[in-house]
């Protein structure tokens, strides 16, 4: 990135036995609880940022902790269950085999939000080609990879939310900053909600319902959740 610094971080919890994202990136730093740091080192992860357990004991806490405690101008946060990356368009999906190209995309999107003074970017959760609309969108169901431009952010993660933290942050940025960027062409393959550990710990119908009701109360008409598909939607008109 020109005149700015960028760092790649992978928040992880209880997955030292099943390292995934680390093996598909050239360089990244795992952010883990101090009590688990040795387990991740023993698993072969070389760059580790250990945080006090109580300060990173949920997804919103660890996301915000990384934003607050890292030196780079732009931080990329990547889920720990990523097994690959791809390019998509309306006709096909192409696996990215070269990790240097993945690095270049991280920097490209980081440069865009820095240049435009936008706080937040993220990607769609699905690799499905049918979901492709255009190269860039400005709202969608997002996750897996998040870019945070610290100079442009106007939001903070809500620590009362455990399982819908990213869409809550997205809504904050859409309403306070008026814009986010979703690069449609760049996707990641993940095994989210099926892998032991991480945000799947304590995830059940009761806790999801409680989160959804909290989000409905907080956001009203701007938030919608489909219980049949277990998908949430940000509804901010432009």
PDB file of C-alpha atoms in Angstrom:
ATOM      1  CA  UNK A   1       0.000   0.000   0.000  1.00  0.00           C
ATOM      2  CA  UNK A   2       1.187   3.512  -0.793  1.00  0.00           C
ATOM      3  CA  UNK A   3       1.977   5.625   2.288  1.00  0.00           C
ATOM      4  CA  UNK A   4      -0.059   3.296   4.546  1.00  0.00           C
ATOM      5  CA  UNK A   5       0.646   0.101   6.433  1.00  0.00           C
ATOM      6  CA  UNK A   6      -1.474  -3.058   6.324  1.00  0.00           C
ATOM      7  CA  UNK A   7      -1.504  -6.081   8.617  1.00  0.00           C
ATOM      8  CA  UNK A   8      -3.262  -9.441   8.284  1.00  0.00           C
ATOM      9  CA  UNK A   9      -4.695 -10.989  11.464  1.00  0.00           C
ATOM     10  CA  UNK A  10      -6.546 -14.230  12.154  1.00  0.00           C
ATOM     11  CA  UNK A  11      -8.583 -14.325  15.377  1.00  0.00           C
ATOM     12  CA  UNK A  12      -8.830 -17.929  16.554  1.00  0.00           C
ATOM     13  CA  UNK A  13     -10.220 -19.851  19.518  1.00  0.00           C
ATOM     14  CA  UNK A  14      -9.986 -23.545  20.397  1.00  0.00           C
ATOM     15  CA  UNK A  15      -8.751 -24.531  16.933  1.00  0.00           C
ATOM     16  CA  UNK A  16      -5.070 -25.209  17.527  1.00  0.00           C
ATOM     17  CA  UNK A  17      -5.824 -28.828  16.583  1.00  0.00           C
ATOM     18  CA  UNK A  18      -7.206 -27.841  13.179  1.00  0.00           C
ATOM     19  CA  UNK A  19      -5.187 -25.006  11.641  1.00  0.00           C
ATOM     20  CA  UNK A  20      -6.566 -23.924   8.257  1.00  0.00           C
ATOM     21  CA  UNK A  21      -6.172 -20.257   7.303  1.00  0.00           C
ATOM     22  CA  UNK A  22      -2.491 -20.194   8.242  1.00  0.00           C
ATOM     23  CA  UNK A  23      -1.735 -22.673   5.443  1.00  0.00           C
ATOM     24  CA  UNK A  24      -3.319 -20.620   2.640  1.00  0.00           C
ATOM     25  CA  UNK A  25      -1.598 -17.278   3.373  1.00  0.00           C
ATOM     26  CA  UNK A  26       1.960 -16.072   2.890  1.00  0.00           C
ATOM     27  CA  UNK A  27       1.936 -14.092   6.101  1.00  0.00           C
ATOM     28  CA  UNK A  28      -0.496 -13.529   8.943  1.00  0.00           C
ATOM     29  CA  UNK A  29      -0.609 -13.140  12.708  1.00  0.00           C
ATOM     30  CA  UNK A  30      -2.916 -15.336  14.770  1.00  0.00           C
ATOM     31  CA  UNK A  31      -4.652 -13.529  17.621  1.00  0.00           C
ATOM     32  CA  UNK A  32      -5.434 -15.983  20.415  1.00  0.00           C
ATOM     33  CA  UNK A  33      -6.099 -16.034  24.129  1.00  0.00           C
ATOM     34  CA  UNK A  34      -2.991 -16.107  26.321  1.00  0.00           C
ATOM     35  CA  UNK A  35      -4.101 -19.420  27.790  1.00  0.00           C
ATOM     36  CA  UNK A  36      -4.002 -21.029  24.319  1.00  0.00           C
ATOM     37  CA  UNK A  37      -0.903 -19.386  22.866  1.00  0.00           C
ATOM     38  CA  UNK A  38       1.422 -22.333  23.532  1.00  0.00           C
ATOM     39  CA  UNK A  39      -1.009 -24.754  21.898  1.00  0.00           C
ATOM     40  CA  UNK A  40      -1.023 -22.682  18.713  1.00  0.00           C
ATOM     41  CA  UNK A  41       2.774 -22.410  18.756  1.00  0.00           C
ATOM     42  CA  UNK A  42       3.021 -26.177  19.143  1.00  0.00           C
ATOM     43  CA  UNK A  43       0.703 -26.504  16.132  1.00  0.00           C
ATOM     44  CA  UNK A  44       3.232 -24.610  14.019  1.00  0.00           C
ATOM     45  CA  UNK A  45       1.817 -21.081  13.942  1.00  0.00           C
ATOM     46  CA  UNK A  46       4.890 -18.825  13.985  1.00  0.00           C
ATOM     47  CA  UNK A  47       3.371 -15.352  14.425  1.00  0.00           C
ATOM     48  CA  UNK A  48       1.061 -15.090  17.419  1.00  0.00           C
ATOM     49  CA  UNK A  49      -0.398 -12.095  19.228  1.00  0.00           C
ATOM     50  CA  UNK A  50      -1.625 -13.303  22.613  1.00  0.00           C
ATOM     51  CA  UNK A  51      -4.302 -11.257  24.355  1.00  0.00           C
ATOM     52  CA  UNK A  52      -5.633 -11.464  27.910  1.00  0.00           C
ATOM     53  CA  UNK A  53      -8.389 -14.084  27.907  1.00  0.00           C
ATOM     54  CA  UNK A  54     -11.085 -11.828  29.364  1.00  0.00           C
ATOM     55  CA  UNK A  55     -10.427  -9.111  26.770  1.00  0.00           C
ATOM     56  CA  UNK A  56     -10.993 -11.377  23.749  1.00  0.00           C
ATOM     57  CA  UNK A  57     -13.555 -13.922  24.956  1.00  0.00           C
ATOM     58  CA  UNK A  58     -16.050 -13.269  22.138  1.00  0.00           C
ATOM     59  CA  UNK A  59     -15.905 -12.386  18.452  1.00  0.00           C
ATOM     60  CA  UNK A  60     -16.835  -8.700  18.872  1.00  0.00           C
ATOM     61  CA  UNK A  61     -14.299  -8.332  21.673  1.00  0.00           C
ATOM     62  CA  UNK A  62     -11.440  -9.858  19.699  1.00  0.00           C
ATOM     63  CA  UNK A  63     -12.308  -7.923  16.521  1.00  0.00           C
ATOM     64  CA  UNK A  64     -12.268  -4.628  18.433  1.00  0.00           C
ATOM     65  CA  UNK A  65      -9.153  -5.615  20.389  1.00  0.00           C
ATOM     66  CA  UNK A  66      -7.271  -6.166  17.127  1.00  0.00           C
ATOM     67  CA  UNK A  67      -8.369  -2.769  15.809  1.00  0.00           C
ATOM     68  CA  UNK A  68      -7.311  -1.086  19.060  1.00  0.00           C
ATOM     69  CA  UNK A  69      -4.017  -2.904  19.698  1.00  0.00           C
ATOM     70  CA  UNK A  70      -2.313  -3.235  16.308  1.00  0.00           C
ATOM     71  CA  UNK A  71       0.022  -0.654  14.746  1.00  0.00           C
ATOM     72  CA  UNK A  72      -1.057  -0.762  11.094  1.00  0.00           C
ATOM     73  CA  UNK A  73      -3.246   1.850   9.386  1.00  0.00           C
ATOM     74  CA  UNK A  74      -5.425  -0.846   7.801  1.00  0.00           C
ATOM     75  CA  UNK A  75      -5.998  -4.269   9.342  1.00  0.00           C
ATOM     76  CA  UNK A  76      -7.408  -7.274   7.533  1.00  0.00           C
ATOM     77  CA  UNK A  77      -9.136  -9.785   9.787  1.00  0.00           C
ATOM     78  CA  UNK A  78      -9.674 -13.271   8.357  1.00  0.00           C
ATOM     79  CA  UNK A  79     -11.687 -16.138   9.815  1.00  0.00           C
ATOM     80  CA  UNK A  80      -9.613 -19.103  10.969  1.00  0.00           C
ATOM     81  CA  UNK A  81     -11.502 -21.717   8.932  1.00  0.00           C
ATOM     82  CA  UNK A  82     -10.580 -20.506   5.425  1.00  0.00           C
ATOM     83  CA  UNK A  83      -9.349 -23.210   3.037  1.00  0.00           C
ATOM     84  CA  UNK A  84      -8.881 -21.145  -0.117  1.00  0.00           C
ATOM     85  CA  UNK A  85      -9.707 -18.060  -2.152  1.00  0.00           C
ATOM     86  CA  UNK A  86     -11.308 -17.510  -5.540  1.00  0.00           C
ATOM     87  CA  UNK A  87     -12.309 -15.039  -8.209  1.00  0.00           C
ATOM     88  CA  UNK A  88     -15.929 -15.113  -9.363  1.00  0.00           C
ATOM     89  CA  UNK A  89     -17.988 -13.489 -12.076  1.00  0.00           C
ATOM     90  CA  UNK A  90     -21.460 -14.221 -13.426  1.00  0.00           C
ATOM     91  CA  UNK A  91     -20.173 -17.188 -15.421  1.00  0.00           C
ATOM     92  CA  UNK A  92     -17.613 -19.058 -13.354  1.00  0.00           C
ATOM     93  CA  UNK A  93     -15.428 -19.420 -10.276  1.00  0.00           C
ATOM     94  CA  UNK A  94     -11.647 -19.669 -10.487  1.00  0.00           C
ATOM     95  CA  UNK A  95      -9.483 -20.838  -7.586  1.00  0.00           C
ATOM     96  CA  UNK A  96      -6.551 -18.589  -6.708  1.00  0.00           C
ATOM     97  CA  UNK A  97      -3.543 -20.855  -6.371  1.00  0.00           C
ATOM     98  CA  UNK A  98      -0.869 -18.155  -5.993  1.00  0.00           C
ATOM     99  CA  UNK A  99      -0.747 -16.705  -2.454  1.00  0.00           C
ATOM    100  CA  UNK A 100       1.015 -13.600  -3.806  1.00  0.00           C
ATOM    101  CA  UNK A 101      -2.193 -12.794  -5.703  1.00  0.00           C
ATOM    102  CA  UNK A 102      -4.175 -13.113  -2.462  1.00  0.00           C
ATOM    103  CA  UNK A 103      -1.758 -10.670  -0.822  1.00  0.00           C
ATOM    104  CA  UNK A 104      -2.229  -8.282  -3.733  1.00  0.00           C
ATOM    105  CA  UNK A 105      -6.016  -8.382  -3.307  1.00  0.00           C
ATOM    106  CA  UNK A 106      -5.736  -7.666   0.408  1.00  0.00           C
ATOM    107  CA  UNK A 107      -3.622  -4.628  -0.410  1.00  0.00           C
ATOM    108  CA  UNK A 108      -5.767  -3.525  -3.352  1.00  0.00           C
ATOM    109  CA  UNK A 109      -8.951  -3.395  -1.291  1.00  0.00           C
ATOM    110  CA  UNK A 110      -7.088  -1.845   1.624  1.00  0.00           C
ATOM    111  CA  UNK A 111      -5.780   0.866  -0.709  1.00  0.00           C
ATOM    112  CA  UNK A 112      -9.266   1.552  -2.067  1.00  0.00           C
ATOM    113  CA  UNK A 113     -10.854   2.134   1.330  1.00  0.00           C
ATOM    114  CA  UNK A 114      -7.869   4.196   2.438  1.00  0.00           C
ATOM    115  CA  UNK A 115      -7.973   6.397  -0.670  1.00  0.00           C
ATOM    116  CA  UNK A 116     -11.740   6.866  -0.438  1.00  0.00           C
ATOM    117  CA  UNK A 117     -11.596   7.401   3.347  1.00  0.00           C
ATOM    118  CA  UNK A 118     -14.059   4.530   3.862  1.00  0.00           C
ATOM    119  CA  UNK A 119     -13.895   2.655   7.153  1.00  0.00           C
ATOM    120  CA  UNK A 120     -14.943  -0.876   6.311  1.00  0.00           C
ATOM    121  CA  UNK A 121     -14.947  -3.507   3.577  1.00  0.00           C
ATOM    122  CA  UNK A 122     -15.857  -7.177   3.602  1.00  0.00           C
ATOM    123  CA  UNK A 123     -16.834 -10.017   1.265  1.00  0.00           C
ATOM    124  CA  UNK A 124     -19.908 -12.162   0.723  1.00  0.00           C
ATOM    125  CA  UNK A 125     -20.197 -15.319   2.784  1.00  0.00           C
ATOM    126  CA  UNK A 126     -20.914 -17.544  -0.239  1.00  0.00           C
ATOM    127  CA  UNK A 127     -18.749 -18.534  -3.193  1.00  0.00           C
ATOM    128  CA  UNK A 128     -21.867 -19.226  -5.273  1.00  0.00           C
ATOM    129  CA  UNK A 129     -21.520 -17.754  -8.786  1.00  0.00           C
ATOM    130  CA  UNK A 130     -25.294 -17.166  -8.879  1.00  0.00           C
ATOM    131  CA  UNK A 131     -24.827 -14.601  -6.109  1.00  0.00           C
ATOM    132  CA  UNK A 132     -22.557 -12.450  -8.308  1.00  0.00           C
ATOM    133  CA  UNK A 133     -24.043  -9.118  -9.388  1.00  0.00           C
ATOM    134  CA  UNK A 134     -21.220  -6.688 -10.112  1.00  0.00           C
ATOM    135  CA  UNK A 135     -17.559  -6.144  -9.259  1.00  0.00           C
ATOM    136  CA  UNK A 136     -18.356  -4.029  -6.195  1.00  0.00           C
ATOM    137  CA  UNK A 137     -21.457  -3.734  -4.035  1.00  0.00           C
ATOM    138  CA  UNK A 138     -22.138  -1.415  -1.152  1.00  0.00           C
ATOM    139  CA  UNK A 139     -24.184  -3.714   1.061  1.00  0.00           C
ATOM    140  CA  UNK A 140     -24.647  -7.464   1.393  1.00  0.00           C
ATOM    141  CA  UNK A 141     -24.473 -10.270   3.947  1.00  0.00           C
ATOM    142  CA  UNK A 142     -20.786 -10.196   4.769  1.00  0.00           C
ATOM    143  CA  UNK A 143     -18.032 -11.883   6.759  1.00  0.00           C
ATOM    144  CA  UNK A 144     -15.005 -14.213   6.420  1.00  0.00           C
ATOM    145  CA  UNK A 145     -12.629 -11.359   5.498  1.00  0.00           C
ATOM    146  CA  UNK A 146     -12.954  -7.819   6.890  1.00  0.00           C
ATOM    147  CA  UNK A 147     -10.858  -4.723   6.148  1.00  0.00           C
ATOM    148  CA  UNK A 148     -10.753  -1.924   8.731  1.00  0.00           C
ATOM    149  CA  UNK A 149      -9.343   1.474   7.796  1.00  0.00           C
ATOM    150  CA  UNK A 150      -8.743   2.929  11.246  1.00  0.00           C
ATOM    151  CA  UNK A 151      -8.670   6.542  10.039  1.00  0.00           C
ATOM    152  CA  UNK A 152     -12.113   6.173   8.459  1.00  0.00           C
ATOM    153  CA  UNK A 153     -13.979   4.047  11.013  1.00  0.00           C
ATOM    154  CA  UNK A 154     -16.934   5.542  12.867  1.00  0.00           C
ATOM    155  CA  UNK A 155     -18.064   2.351  14.592  1.00  0.00           C
ATOM    156  CA  UNK A 156     -17.087  -0.019  17.375  1.00  0.00           C
ATOM    157  CA  UNK A 157     -18.031  -3.638  17.906  1.00  0.00           C
ATOM    158  CA  UNK A 158     -20.959  -4.161  20.274  1.00  0.00           C
ATOM    159  CA  UNK A 159     -19.799  -6.621  22.945  1.00  0.00           C
ATOM    160  CA  UNK A 160     -23.422  -7.478  23.770  1.00  0.00           C
ATOM    161  CA  UNK A 161     -23.633  -9.317  20.448  1.00  0.00           C
ATOM    162  CA  UNK A 162     -21.951 -12.681  20.058  1.00  0.00           C
ATOM    163  CA  UNK A 163     -23.178 -14.257  16.823  1.00  0.00           C
ATOM    164  CA  UNK A 164     -24.196 -11.347  14.569  1.00  0.00           C
ATOM    165  CA  UNK A 165     -21.289  -9.049  15.346  1.00  0.00           C
ATOM    166  CA  UNK A 166     -20.206  -8.405  11.757  1.00  0.00           C
ATOM    167  CA  UNK A 167     -23.635  -7.457  10.460  1.00  0.00           C
ATOM    168  CA  UNK A 168     -24.138  -5.186  13.476  1.00  0.00           C
ATOM    169  CA  UNK A 169     -20.833  -3.461  12.652  1.00  0.00           C
ATOM    170  CA  UNK A 170     -21.879  -3.270   9.004  1.00  0.00           C
ATOM    171  CA  UNK A 171     -25.122  -1.549   9.985  1.00  0.00           C
ATOM    172  CA  UNK A 172     -23.221   0.942  12.119  1.00  0.00           C
ATOM    173  CA  UNK A 173     -20.937   1.841   9.218  1.00  0.00           C
ATOM    174  CA  UNK A 174     -23.848   2.066   6.757  1.00  0.00           C
ATOM    175  CA  UNK A 175     -25.746   4.427   9.028  1.00  0.00           C
ATOM    176  CA  UNK A 176     -22.888   6.447  10.544  1.00  0.00           C
ATOM    177  CA  UNK A 177     -20.402   6.444   7.669  1.00  0.00           C
ATOM    178  CA  UNK A 178     -23.015   6.045   4.907  1.00  0.00           C
ATOM    179  CA  UNK A 179     -20.997   3.472   2.962  1.00  0.00           C
ATOM    180  CA  UNK A 180     -19.113   0.173   3.022  1.00  0.00           C
ATOM    181  CA  UNK A 181     -17.502  -1.702   0.136  1.00  0.00           C
ATOM    182  CA  UNK A 182     -18.145  -5.344  -0.750  1.00  0.00           C
ATOM    183  CA  UNK A 183     -15.763  -6.634  -3.457  1.00  0.00           C
ATOM    184  CA  UNK A 184     -18.025  -9.114  -5.236  1.00  0.00           C
ATOM    185  CA  UNK A 185     -15.312 -10.622  -7.409  1.00  0.00           C
ATOM    186  CA  UNK A 186     -13.195 -11.895  -4.485  1.00  0.00           C
ATOM    187  CA  UNK A 187     -14.423 -14.783  -2.336  1.00  0.00           C
ATOM    188  CA  UNK A 188     -13.177 -17.246   0.261  1.00  0.00           C
ATOM    189  CA  UNK A 189     -13.994 -20.886   0.911  1.00  0.00           C
ATOM    190  CA  UNK A 190     -14.738 -21.662   4.546  1.00  0.00           C
ATOM    191  CA  UNK A 191     -16.298 -24.271   6.807  1.00  0.00           C
ATOM    192  CA  UNK A 192     -18.119 -21.789   9.018  1.00  0.00           C
ATOM    193  CA  UNK A 193     -20.567 -22.998  11.691  1.00  0.00           C
ATOM    194  CA  UNK A 194     -19.473 -26.615  11.118  1.00  0.00           C
ATOM    195  CA  UNK A 195     -16.006 -26.475  12.622  1.00  0.00           C
ATOM    196  CA  UNK A 196     -15.358 -27.066  16.318  1.00  0.00           C
ATOM    197  CA  UNK A 197     -14.227 -24.070  18.334  1.00  0.00           C
ATOM    198  CA  UNK A 198     -14.310 -20.424  17.287  1.00  0.00           C
ATOM    199  CA  UNK A 199     -17.655 -18.682  17.297  1.00  0.00           C
ATOM    200  CA  UNK A 200     -19.422 -22.053  17.168  1.00  0.00           C
ATOM    201  CA  UNK A 201     -18.838 -22.531  20.888  1.00  0.00           C
ATOM    202  CA  UNK A 202     -22.142 -22.068  22.753  1.00  0.00           C
ATOM    203  CA  UNK A 203     -23.962 -21.473  19.464  1.00  0.00           C
ATOM    204  CA  UNK A 204     -27.453 -22.937  19.662  1.00  0.00           C
ATOM    205  CA  UNK A 205     -31.051 -22.012  18.904  1.00  0.00           C
ATOM    206  CA  UNK A 206     -31.573 -20.275  22.230  1.00  0.00           C
ATOM    207  CA  UNK A 207     -28.486 -18.071  21.994  1.00  0.00           C
ATOM    208  CA  UNK A 208     -29.106 -17.251  18.319  1.00  0.00           C
ATOM    209  CA  UNK A 209     -32.727 -16.281  19.048  1.00  0.00           C
ATOM    210  CA  UNK A 210     -31.609 -14.045  21.900  1.00  0.00           C
ATOM    211  CA  UNK A 211     -29.092 -12.334  19.603  1.00  0.00           C
ATOM    212  CA  UNK A 212     -31.682 -11.834  16.868  1.00  0.00           C
ATOM    213  CA  UNK A 213     -34.160 -10.280  19.297  1.00  0.00           C
ATOM    214  CA  UNK A 214     -31.443  -7.935  20.591  1.00  0.00           C
ATOM    215  CA  UNK A 215     -30.610  -6.923  17.019  1.00  0.00           C
ATOM    216  CA  UNK A 216     -34.270  -6.322  16.167  1.00  0.00           C
ATOM    217  CA  UNK A 217     -34.665  -4.102  19.204  1.00  0.00           C
ATOM    218  CA  UNK A 218     -31.459  -2.226  18.438  1.00  0.00           C
ATOM    219  CA  UNK A 219     -31.934  -1.708  14.702  1.00  0.00           C
ATOM    220  CA  UNK A 220     -35.675  -1.981  14.079  1.00  0.00           C
ATOM    221  CA  UNK A 221     -36.547  -1.698  10.370  1.00  0.00           C
ATOM    222  CA  UNK A 222     -32.884  -1.798   9.343  1.00  0.00           C
ATOM    223  CA  UNK A 223     -32.451  -5.431  10.385  1.00  0.00           C
ATOM    224  CA  UNK A 224     -34.168  -8.623   9.246  1.00  0.00           C
ATOM    225  CA  UNK A 225     -33.533 -12.278  10.031  1.00  0.00           C
ATOM    226  CA  UNK A 226     -34.790 -15.384   8.214  1.00  0.00           C
ATOM    227  CA  UNK A 227     -35.002 -18.233  10.723  1.00  0.00           C
ATOM    228  CA  UNK A 228     -35.523 -20.851   7.974  1.00  0.00           C
ATOM    229  CA  UNK A 229     -32.156 -20.086   6.398  1.00  0.00           C
ATOM    230  CA  UNK A 230     -30.583 -18.589   9.561  1.00  0.00           C
ATOM    231  CA  UNK A 231     -29.493 -15.575   7.541  1.00  0.00           C
ATOM    232  CA  UNK A 232     -29.616 -11.933   8.578  1.00  0.00           C
ATOM    233  CA  UNK A 233     -30.037  -8.981   6.258  1.00  0.00           C
ATOM    234  CA  UNK A 234     -29.080  -5.323   6.570  1.00  0.00           C
ATOM    235  CA  UNK A 235     -31.841  -3.159   5.069  1.00  0.00           C
ATOM    236  CA  UNK A 236     -30.464   0.317   4.501  1.00  0.00           C
ATOM    237  CA  UNK A 237     -31.811   2.062   1.394  1.00  0.00           C
ATOM    238  CA  UNK A 238     -29.556   4.191  -0.767  1.00  0.00           C
TER     239      UNK A 238
END
